[in-house]
mmCIF file of C-alpha atoms in Angstrom:
data_model
loop_
_atom_site.group_PDB
_atom_site.id
_atom_site.type_symbol
_atom_site.label_atom_id
_atom_site.label_comp_id
_atom_site.label_asym_id
_atom_site.label_seq_id
_atom_site.Cartn_x
_atom_site.Cartn_y
_atom_site.Cartn_z
ATOM 1 C CA UNK B 525 0.000 0.000 0.000
ATOM 2 C CA UNK B 526 2.945 2.361 0.359
ATOM 3 C CA UNK B 527 3.074 3.526 -3.248
ATOM 4 C CA UNK B 528 -0.555 4.322 -3.988
ATOM 5 C CA UNK B 529 -1.846 7.869 -3.520
ATOM 6 C CA UNK B 530 -4.098 8.811 -0.633
ATOM 7 C CA UNK B 531 -7.627 8.944 -2.037
ATOM 8 C CA UNK B 532 -9.580 10.479 0.856
ATOM 9 C CA UNK B 533 -11.972 7.560 1.290
ATOM 10 C CA UNK B 534 -12.699 5.853 4.589
ATOM 11 C CA UNK B 535 -11.138 2.410 4.819
ATOM 12 C CA UNK B 536 -9.947 -0.204 7.261
ATOM 13 C CA UNK B 537 -7.420 -2.993 7.140
ATOM 14 C CA UNK B 538 -7.656 -6.166 9.189
ATOM 15 C CA UNK B 539 -4.448 -7.921 10.219
ATOM 16 C CA UNK B 540 -3.308 -10.591 12.627
ATOM 17 C CA UNK B 541 -0.383 -10.626 15.050
ATOM 18 C CA UNK B 542 0.590 -14.070 13.822
ATOM 19 C CA UNK B 543 -0.100 -16.189 10.734
ATOM 20 C CA UNK B 544 -3.612 -17.325 11.624
ATOM 21 C CA UNK B 545 -7.009 -15.843 12.431
ATOM 22 C CA UNK B 546 -7.569 -17.210 15.891
ATOM 23 C CA UNK B 547 -5.407 -19.104 18.337
ATOM 24 C CA UNK B 548 -3.393 -22.101 17.153
ATOM 25 C CA UNK B 549 -0.967 -23.646 19.645
ATOM 26 C CA UNK B 550 1.416 -24.557 16.814
ATOM 27 C CA UNK B 551 1.544 -21.033 15.336
ATOM 28 C CA UNK B 552 4.866 -19.544 16.421
ATOM 29 C CA UNK B 553 5.210 -16.973 13.632
ATOM 30 C CA UNK B 554 4.473 -13.709 15.444
ATOM 31 C CA UNK B 555 4.938 -10.262 13.911
ATOM 32 C CA UNK B 556 7.275 -8.089 15.960
ATOM 33 C CA UNK B 557 5.993 -5.160 17.999
ATOM 34 C CA UNK B 558 7.996 -2.918 15.689
ATOM 35 C CA UNK B 559 6.155 -4.269 12.634
ATOM 36 C CA UNK B 560 2.760 -3.776 14.287
ATOM 37 C CA UNK B 561 3.596 -0.196 15.327
ATOM 38 C CA UNK B 562 4.882 0.628 11.850
ATOM 39 C CA UNK B 563 1.684 -0.808 10.353
ATOM 40 C CA UNK B 564 -0.329 1.507 12.614
ATOM 41 C CA UNK B 565 1.722 4.513 11.480
ATOM 42 C CA UNK B 566 1.445 3.673 7.775
ATOM 43 C CA UNK B 567 -2.292 3.032 7.972
ATOM 44 C CA UNK B 568 -2.975 6.250 9.916
ATOM 45 C CA UNK B 569 -0.909 8.221 7.375
ATOM 46 C CA UNK B 570 -3.281 6.999 4.686
ATOM 47 C CA UNK B 571 -6.376 7.848 6.728
ATOM 48 C CA UNK B 572 -7.276 4.252 7.534
ATOM 49 C CA UNK B 573 -8.317 2.286 10.600
ATOM 50 C CA UNK B 574 -6.168 -0.583 11.853
ATOM 51 C CA UNK B 575 -8.146 -3.595 13.041
ATOM 52 C CA UNK B 576 -5.723 -5.933 14.795
ATOM 53 C CA UNK B 577 -7.011 -9.466 15.397
ATOM 54 C CA UNK B 578 -6.141 -11.050 18.743
ATOM 55 C CA UNK B 579 -7.300 -14.649 19.040
ATOM 56 C CA UNK B 580 -7.831 -15.924 22.600
ATOM 57 C CA UNK B 581 -6.734 -19.365 23.766
ATOM 58 C CA UNK B 582 -9.413 -22.026 24.503
ATOM 59 C CA UNK B 583 -9.561 -20.906 28.160
ATOM 60 C CA UNK B 584 -10.394 -17.313 27.119
ATOM 61 C CA UNK B 585 -7.009 -15.812 28.044
ATOM 62 C CA UNK B 586 -4.738 -14.149 25.540
ATOM 63 C CA UNK B 587 -1.394 -15.618 24.496
ATOM 64 C CA UNK B 588 1.567 -13.959 26.197
ATOM 65 C CA UNK B 589 2.922 -12.982 22.755
ATOM 66 C CA UNK B 590 -0.220 -10.888 22.197
ATOM 67 C CA UNK B 591 -0.035 -9.276 25.628
ATOM 68 C CA UNK B 592 3.636 -8.336 25.147
ATOM 69 C CA UNK B 593 2.936 -6.749 21.774
ATOM 70 C CA UNK B 594 -0.105 -4.855 23.053
ATOM 71 C CA UNK B 595 2.010 -3.451 25.907
ATOM 72 C CA UNK B 596 4.673 -2.335 23.414
ATOM 73 C CA UNK B 597 2.047 -0.652 21.228
ATOM 74 C CA UNK B 598 0.581 0.999 24.336
ATOM 75 C CA UNK B 599 3.997 2.296 25.420
ATOM 76 C CA UNK B 600 4.587 3.764 21.963
ATOM 77 C CA UNK B 601 1.115 5.341 21.996
ATOM 78 C CA UNK B 602 1.729 6.935 25.423
ATOM 79 C CA UNK B 603 4.404 9.037 23.755
ATOM 80 C CA UNK B 604 2.982 9.456 20.241
ATOM 81 C CA UNK B 605 -0.811 9.099 20.339
ATOM 82 C CA UNK B 606 -1.408 12.660 19.174
ATOM 83 C CA UNK B 607 0.194 11.717 15.845
ATOM 84 C CA UNK B 608 -2.431 8.966 15.359
ATOM 85 C CA UNK B 609 -5.740 9.961 17.005
ATOM 86 C CA UNK B 610 -7.816 12.478 15.067
ATOM 87 C CA UNK B 611 -5.256 12.913 12.300
ATOM 88 C CA UNK B 612 -5.920 13.070 8.592
ATOM 89 C CA UNK B 613 -3.709 12.303 5.604
ATOM 90 C CA UNK B 614 -1.410 15.038 4.330
ATOM 91 C CA UNK B 615 -0.989 15.811 0.610
ATOM 92 C CA UNK B 616 1.382 12.810 0.377
ATOM 93 C CA UNK B 617 1.496 9.991 2.877
ATOM 94 C CA UNK B 618 5.241 9.306 2.874
ATOM 95 C CA UNK B 619 8.722 9.407 1.462
ATOM 96 C CA UNK B 620 11.762 7.148 1.503
ATOM 97 C CA UNK B 621 13.388 4.093 -0.046
ATOM 98 C CA UNK B 622 10.877 1.521 1.254
ATOM 99 C CA UNK B 623 7.997 3.453 -0.313
ATOM 100 C CA UNK B 624 9.751 3.556 -3.683
ATOM 101 C CA UNK B 625 10.338 -0.223 -3.645
ATOM 102 C CA UNK B 626 6.859 -1.256 -2.445
ATOM 103 C CA UNK B 627 4.635 -3.389 -4.620
ATOM 104 C CA UNK B 628 1.537 -1.635 -5.935
ATOM 105 C CA UNK B 629 -1.811 -2.472 -4.339
ATOM 106 C CA UNK B 630 -2.898 -3.874 -7.690
ATOM 107 C CA UNK B 631 -0.058 -6.441 -7.632
ATOM 108 C CA UNK B 632 -1.034 -10.071 -7.121
ATOM 109 C CA UNK B 633 -0.899 -11.623 -3.659
ATOM 110 C CA UNK B 634 -0.120 -10.040 -0.348
ATOM 111 C CA UNK B 635 2.359 -7.162 -0.365
ATOM 112 C CA UNK B 636 3.105 -7.050 3.361
ATOM 113 C CA UNK B 637 6.786 -7.411 4.192
ATOM 114 C CA UNK B 638 7.966 -7.538 0.574
ATOM 115 C CA UNK B 639 9.669 -4.135 0.438
ATOM 116 C CA UNK B 640 13.037 -2.939 1.677
ATOM 117 C CA UNK B 641 13.691 -2.731 5.439
ATOM 118 C CA UNK B 642 12.613 0.596 6.930
ATOM 119 C CA UNK B 643 15.154 3.263 7.899
ATOM 120 C CA UNK B 644 15.090 6.827 9.225
ATOM 121 C CA UNK B 645 14.668 7.950 5.600
ATOM 122 C CA UNK B 646 11.251 6.276 5.500
ATOM 123 C CA UNK B 647 8.859 8.920 6.797
ATOM 124 C CA UNK B 648 5.063 8.914 6.995
ATOM 125 C CA UNK B 649 2.936 12.053 7.314
ATOM 126 C CA UNK B 650 -0.333 12.940 9.041
ATOM 127 C CA UNK B 651 -1.951 16.260 9.930
ATOM 128 C CA UNK B 652 -4.216 17.674 12.602
ATOM 129 C CA UNK B 653 -5.203 21.319 12.327
ATOM 130 C CA UNK B 654 -2.069 23.349 11.564
ATOM 131 C CA UNK B 655 0.288 20.592 12.749
ATOM 132 C CA UNK B 656 2.158 18.195 10.473
ATOM 133 C CA UNK B 657 3.409 14.958 12.031
ATOM 134 C CA UNK B 658 6.416 13.383 10.305
ATOM 135 C CA UNK B 659 7.058 9.890 11.667
ATOM 136 C CA UNK B 660 10.428 8.334 10.837
ATOM 137 C CA UNK B 661 10.412 4.541 10.842
ATOM 138 C CA UNK B 662 13.998 4.253 12.097
ATOM 139 C CA UNK B 663 16.572 6.109 14.201
ATOM 140 C CA UNK B 664 19.594 7.562 12.357
ATOM 141 C CA UNK B 665 23.065 6.632 13.639
ATOM 142 C CA UNK B 666 24.281 10.215 13.191
ATOM 143 C CA UNK B 667 21.157 11.630 14.960
ATOM 144 C CA UNK B 668 20.225 13.730 11.901
ATOM 145 C CA UNK B 669 17.091 13.291 9.868
ATOM 146 C CA UNK B 670 16.197 14.986 6.586
ATOM 147 C CA UNK B 671 12.525 15.370 5.695
ATOM 148 C CA UNK B 672 12.648 16.152 1.978
ATOM 149 C CA UNK B 673 8.944 16.614 1.263
ATOM 150 C CA UNK B 674 8.592 19.761 3.352
ATOM 151 C CA UNK B 675 11.279 21.864 1.683
ATOM 152 C CA UNK B 676 8.688 24.409 0.531
ATOM 153 C CA UNK B 677 6.457 24.373 3.631
ATOM 154 C CA UNK B 678 6.460 27.274 6.076
ATOM 155 C CA UNK B 679 7.780 26.085 9.458
ATOM 156 C CA UNK B 680 7.891 27.982 12.745
ATOM 157 C CA UNK B 681 8.726 25.181 15.218
ATOM 158 C CA UNK B 682 9.828 21.547 15.335
ATOM 159 C CA UNK B 683 9.338 19.282 18.363
ATOM 160 C CA UNK B 684 10.089 15.631 19.022
ATOM 161 C CA UNK B 685 7.221 13.865 20.770
ATOM 162 C CA UNK B 686 8.458 12.445 24.088
ATOM 163 C CA UNK B 687 11.355 14.927 24.314
ATOM 164 C CA UNK B 688 11.067 18.123 26.365
ATOM 165 C CA UNK B 689 14.198 19.862 25.105
ATOM 166 C CA UNK B 690 14.652 22.116 22.102
ATOM 167 C CA UNK B 691 15.797 20.722 18.789
ATOM 168 C CA UNK B 692 18.257 22.170 16.312
ATOM 169 C CA UNK B 693 16.670 22.342 12.879
ATOM 170 C CA UNK B 694 17.293 24.016 9.540
ATOM 171 C CA UNK B 695 15.142 24.294 6.458
ATOM 172 C CA UNK B 696 16.687 24.543 2.985
ATOM 173 C CA UNK B 697 15.653 23.735 -0.557
ATOM 174 C CA UNK B 698 16.658 20.118 0.216
ATOM 175 C CA UNK B 699 14.120 19.857 3.039
ATOM 176 C CA UNK B 700 14.002 20.049 6.821
ATOM 177 C CA UNK B 701 17.105 18.794 8.644
ATOM 178 C CA UNK B 702 16.645 18.039 12.350
ATOM 179 C CA UNK B 703 19.356 17.181 14.881
ATOM 180 C CA UNK B 704 17.929 14.635 17.320
ATOM 181 C CA UNK B 705 18.789 14.135 20.993
ATOM 182 C CA UNK B 706 21.044 11.266 22.080
ATOM 183 C CA UNK B 707 18.257 9.383 23.824
ATOM 184 C CA UNK B 708 15.374 7.844 21.896
ATOM 185 C CA UNK B 709 11.968 8.890 23.276
ATOM 186 C CA UNK B 710 10.482 5.496 22.312
ATOM 187 C CA UNK B 711 11.159 2.358 20.308
ATOM 188 C CA UNK B 712 10.253 1.504 16.694
ATOM 189 C CA UNK B 713 9.635 4.995 15.270
ATOM 190 C CA UNK B 714 9.838 8.633 16.332
ATOM 191 C CA UNK B 715 7.547 11.549 15.567
ATOM 192 C CA UNK B 716 8.450 15.113 14.664
ATOM 193 C CA UNK B 717 5.688 17.631 15.399
ATOM 194 C CA UNK B 718 6.076 20.389 12.848
ATOM 195 C CA UNK B 719 4.230 23.682 13.238
#
């Protein structure tokens, strides 16, 4: 879904945490928390709803793998929920190498997991009011991130969700360059709040 344009229609995607719909004691192929969080980010950037199936065991309890992943998603949302709840798609939903290599929605079969691994260059966008959220799907080793798609946008402030300090940033014709703090505010992906 990463390559297709945002079309403004309401939609929802249904996914599982593992390979089956429902609990199977032999199913040991669980998606990572990072994959589930990145799915949430990508779906929200396109204006969709993310329906995540969680199949209970025969006794009605949830598998520990599900509970662990839900806790990880919850911890990420404690820091970044404002970039998901009540947001709408921006004029483009993302940029980066994984988006360029993604299979088109019209391609045969399932496209999930067939693109390049995500890096800090893979960024997804969402808006709420006058705020643009740019979520990078990886943390750069040099602590610098370049958001190319907002080179022409008017920017007055840049914040990192989960970080209370000021950020160094510079906007040029190449885009917005942001120097990040040494400590990650959360795992899996980080969100720049751009005003």
